[in-house]
Coordinates of C-alpha atoms in Angstrom, one line a residue:
X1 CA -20.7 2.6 -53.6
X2 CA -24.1 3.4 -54.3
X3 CA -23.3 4.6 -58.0
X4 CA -21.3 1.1 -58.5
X5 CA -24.1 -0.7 -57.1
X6 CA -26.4 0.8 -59.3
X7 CA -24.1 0.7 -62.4
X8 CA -24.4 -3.3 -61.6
X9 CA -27.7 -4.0 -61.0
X10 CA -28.1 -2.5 -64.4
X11 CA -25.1 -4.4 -66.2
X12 CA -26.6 -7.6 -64.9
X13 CA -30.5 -6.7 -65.6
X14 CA -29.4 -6.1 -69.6
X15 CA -27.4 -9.5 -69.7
X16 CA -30.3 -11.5 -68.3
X17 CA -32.7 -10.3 -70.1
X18 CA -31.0 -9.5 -73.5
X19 CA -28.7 -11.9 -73.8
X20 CA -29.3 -15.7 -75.4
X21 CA -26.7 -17.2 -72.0
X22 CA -28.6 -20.3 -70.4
X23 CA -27.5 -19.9 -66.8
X24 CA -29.3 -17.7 -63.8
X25 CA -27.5 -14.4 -64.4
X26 CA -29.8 -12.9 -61.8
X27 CA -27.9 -14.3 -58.9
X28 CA -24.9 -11.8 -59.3
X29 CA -27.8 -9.9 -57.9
X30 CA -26.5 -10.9 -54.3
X31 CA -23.4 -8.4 -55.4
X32 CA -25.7 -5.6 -55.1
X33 CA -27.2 -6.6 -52.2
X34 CA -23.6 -7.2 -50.2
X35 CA -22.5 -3.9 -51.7
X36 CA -25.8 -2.0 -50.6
X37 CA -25.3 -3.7 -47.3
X38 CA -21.9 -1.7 -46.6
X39 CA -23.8 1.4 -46.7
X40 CA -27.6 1.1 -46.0
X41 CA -29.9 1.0 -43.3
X42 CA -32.3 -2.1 -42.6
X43 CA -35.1 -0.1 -44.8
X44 CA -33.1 0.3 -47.7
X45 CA -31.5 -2.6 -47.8
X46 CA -34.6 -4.2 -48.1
X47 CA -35.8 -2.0 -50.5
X48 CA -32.7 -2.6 -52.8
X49 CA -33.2 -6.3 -52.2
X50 CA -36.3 -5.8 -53.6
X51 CA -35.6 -3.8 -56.9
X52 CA -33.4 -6.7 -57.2
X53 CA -36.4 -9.3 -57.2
X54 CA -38.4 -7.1 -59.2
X55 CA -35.5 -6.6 -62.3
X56 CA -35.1 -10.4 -61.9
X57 CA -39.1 -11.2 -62.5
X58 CA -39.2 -8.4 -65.1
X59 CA -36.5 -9.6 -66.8
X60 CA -38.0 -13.3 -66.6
X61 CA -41.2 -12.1 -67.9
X62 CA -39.4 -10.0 -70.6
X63 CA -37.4 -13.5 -72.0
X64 CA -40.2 -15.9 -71.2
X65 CA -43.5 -14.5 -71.3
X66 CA -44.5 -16.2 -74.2
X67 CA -42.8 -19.8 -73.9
X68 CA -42.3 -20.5 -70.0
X69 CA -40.5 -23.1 -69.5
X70 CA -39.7 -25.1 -66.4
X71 CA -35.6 -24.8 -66.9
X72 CA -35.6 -21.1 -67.3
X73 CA -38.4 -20.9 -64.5
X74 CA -36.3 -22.7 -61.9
X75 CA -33.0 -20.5 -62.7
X76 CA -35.7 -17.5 -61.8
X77 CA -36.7 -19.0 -58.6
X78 CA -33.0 -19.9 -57.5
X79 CA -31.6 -16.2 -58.3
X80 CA -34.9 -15.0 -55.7
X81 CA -33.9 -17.1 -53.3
X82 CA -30.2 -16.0 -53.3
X83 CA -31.1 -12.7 -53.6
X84 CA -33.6 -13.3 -50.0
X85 CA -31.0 -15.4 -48.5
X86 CA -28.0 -13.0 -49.1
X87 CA -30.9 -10.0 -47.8
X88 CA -31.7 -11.6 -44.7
X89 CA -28.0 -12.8 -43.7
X90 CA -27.1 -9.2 -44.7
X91 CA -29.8 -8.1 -42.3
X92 CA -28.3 -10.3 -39.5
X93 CA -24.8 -8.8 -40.1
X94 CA -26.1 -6.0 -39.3
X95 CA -27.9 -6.2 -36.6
X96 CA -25.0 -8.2 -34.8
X97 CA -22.9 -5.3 -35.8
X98 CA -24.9 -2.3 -34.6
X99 CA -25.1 -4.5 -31.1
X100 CA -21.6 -4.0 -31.2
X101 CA -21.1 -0.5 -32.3
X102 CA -23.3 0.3 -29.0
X103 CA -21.3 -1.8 -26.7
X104 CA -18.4 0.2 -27.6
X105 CA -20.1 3.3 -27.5
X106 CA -20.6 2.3 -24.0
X107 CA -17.0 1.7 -23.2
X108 CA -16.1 4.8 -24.9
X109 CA -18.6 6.6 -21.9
X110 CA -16.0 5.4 -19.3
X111 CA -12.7 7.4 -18.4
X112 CA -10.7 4.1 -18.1
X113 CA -8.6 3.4 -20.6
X114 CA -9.7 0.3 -22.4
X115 CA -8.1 -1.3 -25.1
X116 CA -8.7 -4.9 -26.9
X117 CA -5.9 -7.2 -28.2
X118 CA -5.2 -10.6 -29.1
X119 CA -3.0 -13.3 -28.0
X120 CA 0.2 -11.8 -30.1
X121 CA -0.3 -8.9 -28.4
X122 CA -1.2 -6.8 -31.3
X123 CA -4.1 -3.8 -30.1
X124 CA -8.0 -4.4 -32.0
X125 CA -9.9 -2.2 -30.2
X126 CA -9.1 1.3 -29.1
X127 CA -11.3 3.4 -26.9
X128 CA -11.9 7.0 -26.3
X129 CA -10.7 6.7 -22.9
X130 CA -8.0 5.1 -24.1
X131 CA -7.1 8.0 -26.1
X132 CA -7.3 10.2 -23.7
X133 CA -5.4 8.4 -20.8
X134 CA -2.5 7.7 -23.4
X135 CA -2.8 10.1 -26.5
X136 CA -2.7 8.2 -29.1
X137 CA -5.6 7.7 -31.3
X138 CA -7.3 4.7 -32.5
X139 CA -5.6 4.8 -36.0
X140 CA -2.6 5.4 -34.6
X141 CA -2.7 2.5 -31.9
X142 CA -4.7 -0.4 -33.8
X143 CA -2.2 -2.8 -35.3
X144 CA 0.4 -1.7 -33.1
X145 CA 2.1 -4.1 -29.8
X146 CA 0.6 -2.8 -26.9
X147 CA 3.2 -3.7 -24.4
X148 CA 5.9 -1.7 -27.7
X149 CA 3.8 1.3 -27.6
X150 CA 3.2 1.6 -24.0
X151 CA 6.2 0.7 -23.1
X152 CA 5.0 -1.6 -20.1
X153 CA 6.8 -2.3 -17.0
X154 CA 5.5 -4.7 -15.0
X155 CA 5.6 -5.8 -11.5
X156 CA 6.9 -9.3 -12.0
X157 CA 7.9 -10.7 -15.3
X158 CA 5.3 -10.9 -17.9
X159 CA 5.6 -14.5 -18.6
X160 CA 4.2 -14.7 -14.8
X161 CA 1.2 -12.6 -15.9
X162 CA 0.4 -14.1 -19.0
X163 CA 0.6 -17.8 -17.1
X164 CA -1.9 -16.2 -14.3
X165 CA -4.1 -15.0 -17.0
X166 CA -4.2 -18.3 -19.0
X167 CA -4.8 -19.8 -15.8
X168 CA -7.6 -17.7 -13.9
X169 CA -9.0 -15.7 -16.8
X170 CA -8.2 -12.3 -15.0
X171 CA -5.0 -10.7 -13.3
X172 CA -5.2 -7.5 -11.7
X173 CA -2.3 -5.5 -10.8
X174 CA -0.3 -1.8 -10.7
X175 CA 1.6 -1.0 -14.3
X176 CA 3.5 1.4 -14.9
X177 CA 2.7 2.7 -19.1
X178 CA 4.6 5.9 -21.1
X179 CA 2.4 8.5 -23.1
X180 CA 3.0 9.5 -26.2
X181 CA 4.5 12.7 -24.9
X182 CA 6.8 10.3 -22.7
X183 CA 4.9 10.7 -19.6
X184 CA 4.9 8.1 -17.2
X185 CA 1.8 7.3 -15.9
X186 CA 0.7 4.6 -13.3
X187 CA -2.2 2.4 -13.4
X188 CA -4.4 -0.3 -12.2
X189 CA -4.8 -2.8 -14.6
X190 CA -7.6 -5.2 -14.9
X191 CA -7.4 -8.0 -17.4
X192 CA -9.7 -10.4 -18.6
X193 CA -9.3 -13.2 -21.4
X194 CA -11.7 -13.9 -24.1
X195 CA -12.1 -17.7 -25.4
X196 CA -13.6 -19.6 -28.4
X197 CA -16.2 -22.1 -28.6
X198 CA -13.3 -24.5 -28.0
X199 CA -11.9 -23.0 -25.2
X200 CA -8.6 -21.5 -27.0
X201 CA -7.2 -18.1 -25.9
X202 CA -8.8 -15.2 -28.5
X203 CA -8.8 -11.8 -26.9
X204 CA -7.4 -9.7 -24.0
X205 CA -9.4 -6.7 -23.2
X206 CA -7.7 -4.4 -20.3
X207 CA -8.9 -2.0 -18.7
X208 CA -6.5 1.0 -16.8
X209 CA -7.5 3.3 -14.0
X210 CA -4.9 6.2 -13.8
X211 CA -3.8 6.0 -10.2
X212 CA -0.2 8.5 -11.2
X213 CA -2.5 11.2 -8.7
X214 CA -2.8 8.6 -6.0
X215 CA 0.3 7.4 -5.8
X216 CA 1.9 10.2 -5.9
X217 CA 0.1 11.2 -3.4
X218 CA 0.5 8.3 -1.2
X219 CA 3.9 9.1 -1.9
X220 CA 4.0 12.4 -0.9
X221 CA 2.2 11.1 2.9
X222 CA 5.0 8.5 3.1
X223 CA 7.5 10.5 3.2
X224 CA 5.4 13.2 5.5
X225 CA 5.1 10.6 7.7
X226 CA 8.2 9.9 8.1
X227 CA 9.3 13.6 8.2
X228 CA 6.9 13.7 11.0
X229 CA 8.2 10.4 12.6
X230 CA 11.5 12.0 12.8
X231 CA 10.1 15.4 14.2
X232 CA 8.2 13.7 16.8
X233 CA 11.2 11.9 17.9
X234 CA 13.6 15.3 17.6
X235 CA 10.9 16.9 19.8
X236 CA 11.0 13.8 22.4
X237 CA 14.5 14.2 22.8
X238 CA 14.5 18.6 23.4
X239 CA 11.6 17.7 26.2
X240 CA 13.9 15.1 28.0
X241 CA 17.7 16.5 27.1
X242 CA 17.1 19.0 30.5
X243 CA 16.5 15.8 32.2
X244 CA 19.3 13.3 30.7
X245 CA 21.9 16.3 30.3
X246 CA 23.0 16.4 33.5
X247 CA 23.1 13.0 34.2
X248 CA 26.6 13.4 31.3
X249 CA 27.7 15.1 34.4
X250 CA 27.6 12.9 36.9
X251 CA 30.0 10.1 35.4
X252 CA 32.6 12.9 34.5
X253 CA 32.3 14.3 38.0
X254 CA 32.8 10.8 39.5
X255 CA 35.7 10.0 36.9
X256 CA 37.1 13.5 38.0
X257 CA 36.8 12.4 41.8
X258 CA 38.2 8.7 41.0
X259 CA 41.0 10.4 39.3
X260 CA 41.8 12.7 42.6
X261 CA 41.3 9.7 44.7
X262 CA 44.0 7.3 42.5
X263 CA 46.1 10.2 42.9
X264 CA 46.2 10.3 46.8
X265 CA 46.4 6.2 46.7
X266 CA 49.7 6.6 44.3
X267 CA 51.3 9.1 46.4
X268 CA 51.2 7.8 50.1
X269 CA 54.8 6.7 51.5
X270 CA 53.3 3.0 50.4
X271 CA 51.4 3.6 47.5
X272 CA 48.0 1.3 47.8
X273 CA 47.8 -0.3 44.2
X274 CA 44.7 -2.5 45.1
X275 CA 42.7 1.0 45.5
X276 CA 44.2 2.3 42.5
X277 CA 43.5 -0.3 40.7
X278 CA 39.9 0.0 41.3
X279 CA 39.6 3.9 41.3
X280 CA 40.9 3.6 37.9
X281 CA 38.6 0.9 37.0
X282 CA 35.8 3.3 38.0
X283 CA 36.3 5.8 36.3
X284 CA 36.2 3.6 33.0
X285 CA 33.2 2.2 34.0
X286 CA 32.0 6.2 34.4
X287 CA 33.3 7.2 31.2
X288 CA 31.7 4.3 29.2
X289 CA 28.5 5.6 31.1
X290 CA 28.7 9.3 29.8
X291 CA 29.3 8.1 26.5
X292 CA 26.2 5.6 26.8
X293 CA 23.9 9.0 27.5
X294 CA 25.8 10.9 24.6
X295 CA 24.5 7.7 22.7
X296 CA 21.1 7.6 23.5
X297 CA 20.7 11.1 22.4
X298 CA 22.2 10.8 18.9
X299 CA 19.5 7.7 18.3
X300 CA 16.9 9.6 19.6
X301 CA 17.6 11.7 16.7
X302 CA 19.0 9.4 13.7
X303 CA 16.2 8.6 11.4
X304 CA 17.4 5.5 10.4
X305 CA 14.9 2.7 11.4
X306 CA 15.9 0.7 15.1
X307 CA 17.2 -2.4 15.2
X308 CA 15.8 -4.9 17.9
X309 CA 18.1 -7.0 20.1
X310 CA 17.2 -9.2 23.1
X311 CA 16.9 -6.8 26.2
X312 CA 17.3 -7.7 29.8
X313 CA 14.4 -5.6 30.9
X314 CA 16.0 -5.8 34.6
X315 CA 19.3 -4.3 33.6
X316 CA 17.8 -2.0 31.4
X317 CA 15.4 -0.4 33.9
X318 CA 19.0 -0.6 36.3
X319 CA 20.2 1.5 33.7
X320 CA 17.5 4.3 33.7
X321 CA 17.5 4.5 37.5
X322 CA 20.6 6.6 37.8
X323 CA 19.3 9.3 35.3
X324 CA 16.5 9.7 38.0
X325 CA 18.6 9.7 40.3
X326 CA 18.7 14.0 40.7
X327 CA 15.0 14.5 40.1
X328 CA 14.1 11.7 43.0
X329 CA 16.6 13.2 45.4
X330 CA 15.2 17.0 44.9
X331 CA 11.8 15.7 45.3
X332 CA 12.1 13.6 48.1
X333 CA 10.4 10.5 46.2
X334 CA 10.9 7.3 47.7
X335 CA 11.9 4.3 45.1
X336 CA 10.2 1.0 45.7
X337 CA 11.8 -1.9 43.2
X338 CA 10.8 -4.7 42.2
X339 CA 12.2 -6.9 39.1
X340 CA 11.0 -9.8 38.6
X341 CA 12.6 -13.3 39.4
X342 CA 13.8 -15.1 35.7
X343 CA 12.4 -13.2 32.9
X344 CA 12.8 -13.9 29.3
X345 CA 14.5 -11.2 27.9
X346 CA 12.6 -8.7 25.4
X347 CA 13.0 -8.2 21.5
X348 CA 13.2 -4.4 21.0
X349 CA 15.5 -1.6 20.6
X350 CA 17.1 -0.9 24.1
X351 CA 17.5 3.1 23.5
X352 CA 13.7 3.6 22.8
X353 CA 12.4 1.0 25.7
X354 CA 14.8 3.4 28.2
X355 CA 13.0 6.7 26.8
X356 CA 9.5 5.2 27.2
X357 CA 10.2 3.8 30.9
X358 CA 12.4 7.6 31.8
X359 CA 9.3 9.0 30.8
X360 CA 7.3 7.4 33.1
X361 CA 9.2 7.6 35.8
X362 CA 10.0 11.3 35.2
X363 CA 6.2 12.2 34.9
X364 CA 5.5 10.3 38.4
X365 CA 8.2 11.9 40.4
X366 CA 6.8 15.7 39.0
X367 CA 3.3 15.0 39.2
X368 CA 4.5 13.9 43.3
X369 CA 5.3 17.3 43.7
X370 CA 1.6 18.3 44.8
X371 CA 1.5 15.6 47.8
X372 CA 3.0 15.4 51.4
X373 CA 7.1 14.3 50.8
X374 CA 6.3 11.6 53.3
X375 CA 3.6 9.9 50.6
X376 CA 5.9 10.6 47.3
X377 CA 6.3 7.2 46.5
X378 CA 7.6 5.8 42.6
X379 CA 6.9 1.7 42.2
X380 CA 8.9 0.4 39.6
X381 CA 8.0 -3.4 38.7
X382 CA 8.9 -5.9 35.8
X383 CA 6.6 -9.2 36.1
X384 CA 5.5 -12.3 33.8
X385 CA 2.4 -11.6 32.6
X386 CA 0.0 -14.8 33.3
X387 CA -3.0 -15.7 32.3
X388 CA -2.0 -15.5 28.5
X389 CA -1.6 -18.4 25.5
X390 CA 1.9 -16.2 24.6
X391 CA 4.3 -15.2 26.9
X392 CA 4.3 -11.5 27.5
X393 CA 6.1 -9.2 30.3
X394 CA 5.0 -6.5 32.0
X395 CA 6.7 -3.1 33.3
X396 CA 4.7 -1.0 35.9
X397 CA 5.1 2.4 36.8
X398 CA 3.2 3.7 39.7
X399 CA 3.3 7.0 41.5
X400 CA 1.5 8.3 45.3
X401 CA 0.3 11.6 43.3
X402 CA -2.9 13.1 43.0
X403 CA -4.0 11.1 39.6
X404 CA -5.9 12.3 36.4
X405 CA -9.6 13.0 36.5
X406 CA -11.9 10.2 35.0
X407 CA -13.1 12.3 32.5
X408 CA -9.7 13.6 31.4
X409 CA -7.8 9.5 31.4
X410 CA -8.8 8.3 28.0
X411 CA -7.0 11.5 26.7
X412 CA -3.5 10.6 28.6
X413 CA -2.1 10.0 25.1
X414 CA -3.0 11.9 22.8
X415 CA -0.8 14.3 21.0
X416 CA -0.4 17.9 22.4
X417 CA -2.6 16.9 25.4
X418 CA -0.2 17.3 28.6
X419 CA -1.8 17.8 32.6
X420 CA 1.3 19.5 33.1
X421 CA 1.4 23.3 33.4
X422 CA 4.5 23.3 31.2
X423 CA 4.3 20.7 29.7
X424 CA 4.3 19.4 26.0
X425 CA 1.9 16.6 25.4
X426 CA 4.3 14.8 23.5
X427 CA 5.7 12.2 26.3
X428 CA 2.9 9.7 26.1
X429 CA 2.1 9.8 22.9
X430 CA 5.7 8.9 22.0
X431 CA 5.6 6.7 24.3
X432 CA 2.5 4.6 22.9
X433 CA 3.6 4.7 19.3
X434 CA 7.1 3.2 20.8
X435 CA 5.8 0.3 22.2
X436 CA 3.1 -0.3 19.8
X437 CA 5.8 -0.5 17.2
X438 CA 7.7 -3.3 19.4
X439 CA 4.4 -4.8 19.3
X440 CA 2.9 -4.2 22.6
X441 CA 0.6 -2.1 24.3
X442 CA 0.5 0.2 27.0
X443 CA -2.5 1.7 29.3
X444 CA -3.1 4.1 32.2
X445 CA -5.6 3.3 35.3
X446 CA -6.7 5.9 38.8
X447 CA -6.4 2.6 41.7
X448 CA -8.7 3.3 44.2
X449 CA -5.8 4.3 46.6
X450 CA -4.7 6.9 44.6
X451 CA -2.3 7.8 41.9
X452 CA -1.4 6.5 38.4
X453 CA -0.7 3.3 37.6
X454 CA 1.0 2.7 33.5
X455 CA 0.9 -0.6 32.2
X456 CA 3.8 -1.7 29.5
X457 CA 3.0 -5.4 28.0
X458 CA 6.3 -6.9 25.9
X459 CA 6.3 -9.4 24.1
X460 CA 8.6 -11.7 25.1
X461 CA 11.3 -13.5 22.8
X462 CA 11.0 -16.9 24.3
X463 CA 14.4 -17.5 25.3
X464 CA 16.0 -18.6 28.2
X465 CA 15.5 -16.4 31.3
X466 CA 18.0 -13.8 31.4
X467 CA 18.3 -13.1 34.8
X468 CA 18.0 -15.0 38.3
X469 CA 16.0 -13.6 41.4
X470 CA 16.1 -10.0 42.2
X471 CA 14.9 -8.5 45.9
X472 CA 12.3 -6.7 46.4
X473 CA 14.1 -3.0 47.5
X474 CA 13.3 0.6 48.8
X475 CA 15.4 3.3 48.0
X476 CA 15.5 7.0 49.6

């Protein structure tokens, strides 16, 4: 360029000055200057727009130094001013340019993966990060479709991007782009639109975080979490199958014990039917009951999410009391009931609400162990809660035992913490992260008279009551 720029100036300073043409040769000058421009500095550029002037006067002074005239003199003066016009745009240009050679020096600083492209989707602007993130370079990627080369899959469909973008300027969201080595790689995308003078879409520029580390990682905690979900509730169910086991005895016991008695109804000299009849309708009702145990265990340990049903807190505390029924008896622990009169019934899954309220119930009757049998007292009450905007429902457990230092209460659920000598610390912390999920809440308090007192708050479905009055009762 410099040698063609050069070979010019001279072509043109031999014409104007030798030749006999009437017409300002001397403004092809501004050729030289727009091909200078292309590869000079701000300093030579100016002093290549001023060899210009200077061949220009010489060759003025060359033709005319002896008869000026004022046509030939005004054909001088416009070829100077072209010359300085064409210089001083020229110097603009460039200065406007070099502003933005530094701003994309800047964005080629950042690890993002930014990229520039207009409204057809065809890439303008490449950066380093960009490069690197993807791995193609900017020859290889400018002129090319963006969303064809990276393969894009978005979220929603794009015509609901674009309209956002149109709309607000900016959309933000997760994509999900290829490499070139056919990688997939996940990102954060930040867009933001670029308008005219007249307010008319230009220019996208995006700009992707690589977030394929992060997700995968979050990934990798999902599914540890629910690995440990399910270990948690596997290690639930070891610590209360020597508790719940048995209680599969009891119903075949009694079905083996209705059968016997059926037997000796059927084969007196007048066979009793009536009796029969409702031996043999006991020991259904028994059988359904063993399998109803056998049941609870296998969802203690499925890992498919529970499903929530209305529950009759009443009848499903009823249902819990006869797997007690052993550990009370051995203990000597007293059962004090009271359900409460018309509650709404529950939304939860029946299976889990039992294990949480067993629990309980289990821990009072063993921590009684260390009083007088004549003060081993369990409380069992379901109550509305009042005093609340929502309706809610409360279950209370409450033992006679010797309680849980002060110090040691706001620990009562945490993991692996357990006041038993044997014990696994696991009980209560299930038991929280149970009733949490059924959104409730659940607390321990030392009453001034003694013992532990756990707190279950339900929320209630807001249906009809499900049940009418129940007694107040005391069972040995």
């Amino acid at each position: 360029m410099p040698v063609i720029a050069a070979l010019l100036a001279a072509a043109i300073f031999i014409i104007d000055t030798f030749s006999s043409l009437d017409m300002a040769i001397a403004v092809l000058y501004v050729v030289v200057v727009l091909l200078s421009a292309t590869y000079s500095d701000r300093r030579g550029l100016l002093v290549i727009a001023g060899l210009c002037v200077g061949l220009t006067i010489l060759s003025f002074l060359i033709m005319h130094a002896d008869d000026v005239d004022v046509g030939s003199t005004m054909r001088a003066l416009v070829s100077i001013s072209a010359i300085t016009v064409t210089t001083l745009l020229c110097l603009e240009n460039q200065a406007a340019t070099q502003s933005l050679r530094a701003q994309a020096d800047l964005l080629d600083l950042t690890h993002d993966g930014i990229f520039v492209r207009d409204m057809a989707d065809t890439v303008q602007y490449w950066s380093h990060g960009a490069e690197q993130l993807y791995g193609w370079s900017r020859q290889e990627a400018l002129g090319q479709p963006a969303s064809a080369l990276l393969r894009t899959i978005f979220p929603v469909p794009a015509e609901e991007i674009r309209a956002e973008l149109l709309a607000a300027g900016r959309w933000e969201g997760e994509l999900l782009h290829t490499r070139k080595s056919g990688e997939k790689v996940a990102v954060m995308s930040r867009w933001s639109l670029q308008r005219d003078e007249r307010g008319r879409p230009l220019a996208v520029m995006e700009t992707n975080s690589d977030i394929t580390g992060r997700r995968q990682a979050e990934n990798a905690l999902h599914q540890t979490r629910t690995e440990l979900a399910h270990v948690t509730r596997v290690t639930m169910m070891g610590e209360l199958t020597a508790s719940i086991a048995h209680e599969v005895n009891q119903p075949l016991a009694a079905v083996v014990t209705n059968g016997e008695a059926c037997l000796r109804w059927l084969g007196r000299a007048e066979p009793d039917v009536g009796e029969a009849r409702a031996s043999v309708e006991r020991m259904i009702a028994n059988g359904r009951r063993a399998s109803e145990v056998v049941a609870r265990l296998r969802a203690l340990a499925r890992r498919d999410e529970p499903e929530k049903f209305p529950v009759d807190l009443n009848e499903m505390i009823d249902e819990v009391l006869p797997l007690l029924e052993r550990e009370r008896a051995a203990q000597g622990v007293v059962l004090d009931l009271a359900l409460g009169e018309k509650l709404p019934p529950a939304l939860g899954d029946r299976v889990q609400l039992q294990q949480v309220v067993l629990n309980l119930a289990l821990n009072a009757v063993q921590a009684m162990a260390a009083v007088p049998e004549a003060r081993r007292r369990l409380f069992v009450c379901t109550r509305a809660e009042e005093g609340s905007d929502r309706p809610g429902l409360l279950i209370e457990v409450r033992d006679s035992g010797p309680g849980v230092d002060a110090a040691n209460l706001s620990r009562l659920f945490d993991a692996f913490y357990s006041t038993k000598k044997d014990g696994m610390g696991m009980g209560l912390s299930i038991s929280r992260s149970i009733i949490e999920a059924h959104g409730g809440r659940i607390c321990a308090i030392c009453p001034e008279e003694g013992g532990m007192l756990f707190t279950i708050t339900l929320p209630a479905t807001g249906d009809a009551p499900a049940q009418a009055s129940r007694p107040r009762e005391a069972l040995t």
